[in-house]
mmCIF file of C-alpha atoms in Angstrom:
data_model
loop_
_atom_site.group_PDB
_atom_site.id
_atom_site.type_symbol
_atom_site.label_atom_id
_atom_site.label_comp_id
_atom_site.label_asym_id
_atom_site.label_seq_id
_atom_site.Cartn_x
_atom_site.Cartn_y
_atom_site.Cartn_z
ATOM 1 C CA MET A 13 40.252 -35.201 -8.170
ATOM 2 C CA LYS A 14 37.848 -38.074 -7.635
ATOM 3 C CA LYS A 15 36.702 -40.006 -10.657
ATOM 4 C CA HIS A 16 32.918 -40.378 -10.990
ATOM 5 C CA SER A 17 31.602 -43.697 -12.271
ATOM 6 C CA SER A 18 28.406 -43.691 -14.343
ATOM 7 C CA ARG A 19 27.900 -47.447 -13.843
ATOM 8 C CA PRO A 20 25.380 -47.203 -10.916
ATOM 9 C CA TYR A 21 23.233 -44.824 -12.955
ATOM 10 C CA ALA A 22 23.375 -47.087 -15.992
ATOM 11 C CA VAL A 23 22.331 -50.097 -13.892
ATOM 12 C CA THR A 24 19.466 -48.147 -12.356
ATOM 13 C CA LEU A 25 18.267 -47.000 -15.778
ATOM 14 C CA LEU A 26 18.422 -50.545 -17.107
ATOM 15 C CA MET A 27 16.365 -51.821 -14.160
ATOM 16 C CA LEU A 28 13.737 -49.134 -14.752
ATOM 17 C CA VAL A 29 13.479 -50.076 -18.428
ATOM 18 C CA VAL A 30 13.051 -53.760 -17.514
ATOM 19 C CA LEU A 31 10.345 -52.928 -14.965
ATOM 20 C CA VAL A 32 8.444 -50.855 -17.530
ATOM 21 C CA PHE A 33 8.501 -53.707 -20.059
ATOM 22 C CA VAL A 34 7.412 -56.261 -17.443
ATOM 23 C CA ALA A 35 4.541 -54.020 -16.313
ATOM 24 C CA TRP A 36 3.443 -53.455 -19.912
ATOM 25 C CA GLY A 37 3.612 -57.141 -20.780
ATOM 26 C CA THR A 38 1.632 -58.302 -17.756
ATOM 27 C CA GLN A 39 -1.004 -55.576 -17.514
ATOM 28 C CA GLY A 40 -3.633 -57.802 -19.123
ATOM 29 C CA LEU A 41 -3.049 -60.499 -16.500
ATOM 30 C CA PHE A 42 -4.261 -58.312 -13.641
ATOM 31 C CA SER A 43 -6.778 -55.894 -15.170
ATOM 32 C CA ALA A 44 -10.387 -56.731 -14.383
ATOM 33 C CA VAL A 45 -12.821 -57.727 -17.115
ATOM 34 C CA ALA A 46 -15.042 -54.674 -17.598
ATOM 35 C CA PRO A 47 -18.177 -53.524 -19.455
ATOM 36 C CA GLY A 48 -17.484 -52.704 -23.081
ATOM 37 C CA GLU A 49 -15.269 -55.778 -23.500
ATOM 38 C CA GLU A 50 -16.173 -59.069 -25.118
ATOM 39 C CA ALA A 51 -16.969 -61.697 -22.503
ATOM 40 C CA PRO A 52 -14.239 -64.365 -22.364
ATOM 41 C CA ASN A 53 -15.499 -67.810 -23.273
ATOM 42 C CA PHE A 54 -15.296 -70.500 -20.607
ATOM 43 C CA GLN A 55 -16.205 -74.152 -20.130
ATOM 44 C CA VAL A 56 -17.883 -75.533 -17.003
ATOM 45 C CA ARG A 57 -19.852 -78.654 -16.073
ATOM 46 C CA ASP A 58 -23.576 -78.899 -15.506
ATOM 47 C CA LEU A 59 -24.843 -80.974 -12.592
ATOM 48 C CA SER A 60 -24.977 -84.049 -14.830
ATOM 49 C CA GLY A 61 -21.293 -83.670 -15.642
ATOM 50 C CA ASN A 62 -21.757 -82.394 -19.196
ATOM 51 C CA ALA A 63 -19.381 -79.737 -20.531
ATOM 52 C CA VAL A 64 -21.084 -76.421 -21.327
ATOM 53 C CA GLU A 65 -19.555 -73.238 -22.765
ATOM 54 C CA LEU A 66 -20.623 -69.608 -22.681
ATOM 55 C CA GLU A 67 -20.456 -69.678 -26.491
ATOM 56 C CA ASP A 68 -23.336 -72.181 -26.479
ATOM 57 C CA ASN A 69 -25.599 -69.227 -25.594
ATOM 58 C CA ARG A 70 -24.285 -66.858 -28.241
ATOM 59 C CA GLY A 71 -27.111 -64.677 -29.550
ATOM 60 C CA LYS A 72 -28.894 -64.637 -26.191
ATOM 61 C CA VAL A 73 -28.706 -62.256 -23.264
ATOM 62 C CA VAL A 74 -26.745 -64.074 -20.557
ATOM 63 C CA MET A 75 -26.182 -63.393 -16.879
ATOM 64 C CA VAL A 76 -22.985 -65.099 -15.714
ATOM 65 C CA ASN A 77 -23.201 -65.359 -11.938
ATOM 66 C CA ILE A 78 -20.154 -66.621 -10.007
ATOM 67 C CA TRP A 79 -21.163 -67.912 -6.574
ATOM 68 C CA ALA A 80 -20.721 -70.570 -3.869
ATOM 69 C CA THR A 81 -23.009 -72.508 -1.528
ATOM 70 C CA TRP A 82 -21.192 -71.171 1.569
ATOM 71 C CA CYS A 83 -21.619 -67.543 0.447
ATOM 72 C CA ALA A 84 -24.345 -65.761 2.459
ATOM 73 C CA PRO A 85 -24.730 -62.835 -0.013
ATOM 74 C CA CYS A 86 -25.155 -65.387 -2.826
ATOM 75 C CA ILE A 87 -28.060 -66.976 -0.947
ATOM 76 C CA GLU A 88 -29.529 -63.496 -0.428
ATOM 77 C CA GLU A 89 -29.610 -62.574 -4.126
ATOM 78 C CA MET A 90 -30.607 -65.938 -5.646
ATOM 79 C CA PRO A 91 -34.395 -65.513 -5.125
ATOM 80 C CA SER A 92 -34.386 -62.238 -7.106
ATOM 81 C CA MET A 93 -32.443 -63.953 -9.897
ATOM 82 C CA GLU A 94 -35.083 -66.672 -9.947
ATOM 83 C CA ARG A 95 -37.897 -64.106 -10.226
ATOM 84 C CA LEU A 96 -36.082 -62.351 -13.085
ATOM 85 C CA TYR A 97 -35.452 -65.661 -14.845
ATOM 86 C CA ARG A 98 -39.080 -66.732 -14.629
ATOM 87 C CA GLU A 99 -40.214 -63.410 -16.063
ATOM 88 C CA LEU A 100 -37.722 -63.023 -18.909
ATOM 89 C CA HIS A 101 -36.404 -66.486 -19.818
ATOM 90 C CA SER A 102 -39.082 -66.966 -22.471
ATOM 91 C CA THR A 103 -37.895 -63.780 -24.217
ATOM 92 C CA GLY A 104 -34.268 -64.886 -24.428
ATOM 93 C CA LEU A 105 -32.623 -64.435 -21.029
ATOM 94 C CA GLU A 106 -30.271 -67.179 -19.885
ATOM 95 C CA ILE A 107 -28.535 -67.475 -16.525
ATOM 96 C CA MET A 108 -25.290 -69.363 -16.090
ATOM 97 C CA ALA A 109 -24.840 -69.618 -12.321
ATOM 98 C CA VAL A 110 -21.363 -71.080 -11.848
ATOM 99 C CA SER A 111 -20.487 -72.397 -8.399
ATOM 100 C CA VAL A 112 -16.825 -72.265 -7.448
ATOM 101 C CA ASP A 113 -17.302 -74.700 -4.552
ATOM 102 C CA ALA A 114 -14.682 -77.353 -4.004
ATOM 103 C CA GLU A 115 -15.805 -80.896 -4.776
ATOM 104 C CA LEU A 116 -18.526 -82.083 -2.419
ATOM 105 C CA GLY A 117 -17.118 -82.565 1.085
ATOM 106 C CA GLN A 118 -13.613 -81.445 0.141
ATOM 107 C CA VAL A 119 -11.910 -78.347 1.538
ATOM 108 C CA ASP A 120 -10.947 -75.418 -0.635
ATOM 109 C CA ARG A 121 -7.628 -74.634 1.026
ATOM 110 C CA SER A 122 -7.419 -71.135 -0.434
ATOM 111 C CA ARG A 123 -10.657 -70.206 1.373
ATOM 112 C CA ASN A 124 -10.896 -72.896 4.045
ATOM 113 C CA GLN A 125 -14.437 -73.687 2.885
ATOM 114 C CA VAL A 126 -16.015 -77.133 2.424
ATOM 115 C CA GLY A 127 -17.609 -77.857 -0.942
ATOM 116 C CA GLY A 128 -21.380 -77.982 -0.616
ATOM 117 C CA ASP A 129 -24.153 -79.915 -2.372
ATOM 118 C CA ILE A 130 -24.996 -77.667 -5.314
ATOM 119 C CA ARG A 131 -28.094 -79.581 -6.405
ATOM 120 C CA ALA A 132 -29.519 -79.590 -2.874
ATOM 121 C CA PHE A 133 -28.757 -75.878 -2.617
ATOM 122 C CA GLY A 134 -30.739 -75.136 -5.776
ATOM 123 C CA ASP A 135 -33.638 -77.337 -4.682
ATOM 124 C CA SER A 136 -33.809 -75.651 -1.279
ATOM 125 C CA LEU A 137 -34.322 -72.260 -2.945
ATOM 126 C CA GLY A 138 -36.612 -73.541 -5.698
ATOM 127 C CA LEU A 139 -34.221 -72.449 -8.453
ATOM 128 C CA THR A 140 -35.221 -73.319 -12.010
ATOM 129 C CA PHE A 141 -32.314 -71.684 -13.841
ATOM 130 C CA PRO A 142 -29.351 -73.986 -14.563
ATOM 131 C CA LEU A 143 -26.518 -74.364 -12.066
ATOM 132 C CA PHE A 144 -22.967 -75.189 -13.096
ATOM 133 C CA HIS A 145 -19.767 -76.165 -11.305
ATOM 134 C CA ASP A 146 -16.155 -75.075 -11.658
ATOM 135 C CA SER A 147 -14.292 -76.589 -8.722
ATOM 136 C CA SER A 148 -10.971 -75.390 -10.150
ATOM 137 C CA GLY A 149 -12.041 -71.759 -9.889
ATOM 138 C CA SER A 150 -10.639 -71.084 -13.355
ATOM 139 C CA ILE A 151 -13.582 -68.818 -14.192
ATOM 140 C CA GLU A 152 -12.519 -66.533 -11.343
ATOM 141 C CA ASP A 153 -9.041 -66.237 -12.832
ATOM 142 C CA LEU A 154 -10.468 -65.670 -16.312
ATOM 143 C CA TYR A 155 -12.858 -62.908 -15.220
ATOM 144 C CA LYS A 156 -10.455 -61.457 -12.609
ATOM 145 C CA THR A 157 -13.118 -61.537 -9.898
ATOM 146 C CA THR A 158 -12.442 -60.307 -6.383
ATOM 147 C CA GLY A 159 -14.983 -62.442 -4.512
ATOM 148 C CA VAL A 160 -18.441 -63.969 -4.686
ATOM 149 C CA PRO A 161 -21.029 -63.241 -5.829
ATOM 150 C CA GLU A 162 -19.971 -61.406 -8.954
ATOM 151 C CA THR A 163 -22.220 -61.117 -11.992
ATOM 152 C CA PHE A 164 -21.748 -60.089 -15.617
ATOM 153 C CA VAL A 165 -24.633 -59.161 -17.929
ATOM 154 C CA ILE A 166 -23.741 -60.073 -21.505
ATOM 155 C CA GLY A 167 -25.620 -58.912 -24.596
ATOM 156 C CA ARG A 168 -26.580 -60.903 -27.679
ATOM 157 C CA ASP A 169 -23.375 -59.633 -29.301
ATOM 158 C CA GLY A 170 -21.203 -61.250 -26.627
ATOM 159 C CA VAL A 171 -20.233 -57.929 -25.038
ATOM 160 C CA ILE A 172 -20.388 -57.273 -21.283
ATOM 161 C CA TYR A 173 -22.848 -54.459 -20.514
ATOM 162 C CA LYS A 174 -22.919 -54.604 -16.738
ATOM 163 C CA LYS A 175 -20.788 -55.938 -13.931
ATOM 164 C CA VAL A 176 -21.999 -56.209 -10.336
ATOM 165 C CA ALA A 177 -19.672 -57.134 -7.477
ATOM 166 C CA GLY A 178 -21.638 -58.302 -4.459
ATOM 167 C CA ALA A 179 -25.265 -59.217 -3.920
ATOM 168 C CA THR A 180 -28.065 -57.166 -5.452
ATOM 169 C CA ASP A 181 -31.816 -57.268 -6.067
ATOM 170 C CA TRP A 182 -31.879 -58.532 -9.653
ATOM 171 C CA ASP A 183 -35.533 -57.769 -10.318
ATOM 172 C CA ALA A 184 -35.059 -54.136 -9.266
ATOM 173 C CA PRO A 185 -36.081 -51.655 -12.013
ATOM 174 C CA GLU A 186 -32.537 -50.569 -12.971
ATOM 175 C CA HIS A 187 -31.432 -54.147 -13.659
ATOM 176 C CA LYS A 188 -34.657 -55.258 -15.280
ATOM 177 C CA GLU A 189 -34.789 -52.283 -17.650
ATOM 178 C CA LEU A 190 -31.217 -52.870 -18.854
ATOM 179 C CA ILE A 191 -31.892 -56.543 -19.552
ATOM 180 C CA LYS A 192 -35.157 -55.763 -21.329
ATOM 181 C CA ARG A 193 -33.342 -53.251 -23.545
ATOM 182 C CA LEU A 194 -30.734 -55.862 -24.408
ATOM 183 C CA LEU A 195 -33.447 -58.410 -25.171
ATOM 184 C CA ARG A 196 -35.217 -56.009 -27.558
ATOM 185 C CA VAL A 197 -32.266 -55.703 -29.906
ATOM 186 C CA GLY A 198 -30.549 -58.181 -32.168
ATOM 187 C CA VAL A 199 -26.898 -59.162 -32.330
ATOM 188 C CA THR A 200 -25.629 -56.134 -34.275
ATOM 189 C CA PRO A 201 -27.704 -52.965 -33.549
ATOM 190 C CA VAL A 202 -26.128 -52.242 -30.154
ATOM 191 C CA SER A 203 -23.130 -49.935 -30.011
ATOM 192 C CA TYR A 204 -21.177 -49.180 -26.895
ATOM 193 C CA THR A 205 -18.151 -47.305 -25.630
ATOM 194 C CA HIS A 206 -16.143 -48.016 -22.540
ATOM 195 C CA LEU A 207 -15.056 -44.368 -22.589
ATOM 196 C CA ARG A 208 -18.524 -43.428 -21.367
ATOM 197 C CA ALA A 209 -18.647 -46.110 -18.723
ATOM 198 C CA HIS A 210 -19.282 -44.831 -15.236
ATOM 199 C CA GLU A 211 -19.207 -46.296 -11.774
ATOM 200 C CA THR A 212 -22.114 -46.010 -9.366
ATOM 201 C CA ASP A 213 -21.794 -47.717 -5.978
ATOM 202 C CA SER A 214 -20.974 -51.368 -6.729
ATOM 203 C CA TYR A 215 -22.205 -51.202 -10.319
ATOM 204 C CA LEU A 216 -20.002 -50.642 -13.311
ATOM 205 C CA VAL A 217 -22.301 -49.927 -16.203
ATOM 206 C CA CYS A 218 -21.507 -49.584 -19.872
ATOM 207 C CA ARG A 219 -23.869 -47.034 -21.440
ATOM 208 C CA LEU A 220 -26.029 -48.346 -24.257
ATOM 209 C CA LEU A 221 -26.560 -46.408 -27.444
ATOM 210 C CA LEU A 222 -29.488 -48.143 -29.128
ATOM 211 C CA GLU A 223 -29.900 -47.410 -32.794
#
């Protein structure tokens, strides 16, 4: 009678247990930042080289736009962002448009793109909202983005209420109404639940429950 060894099964079981623990421990590293979550703080440089953080705008409604000068969809949506900024900046809207270009004239080897002139880019489109630079691309890692442009609408309470992947018309009624609703409330009266979040086309929207 042949003897049956249980060792292969024990090894397989052990490997499965290890894989489960690894997957559980690293799930936060790969999950995208989504509406209903607090926006991660980050530090970037303005075009004068000064360090600026998202936290500097705490208490305001902030659009964090991640873009690049070589990105055609970014160029397409920037004019609508400018129109929205001119209309609502005086009521508390801030835009942090963070370029992930390589340093000017250098090649981003991960994309094979040459870093452009961010200031000249803004001037060519007549942009009045502030432009920032993160040549390291660390903001992309922090927000788990999948490309450019990608934009996050953050309320006065520091929570993400909308995420848009790809270019969009930012002064369209659905975007403008959401931002106006966020501007009308203070830091605390907004409640939210990611359980009622829903996806429509390229928009992931966290429903607002305004008290």
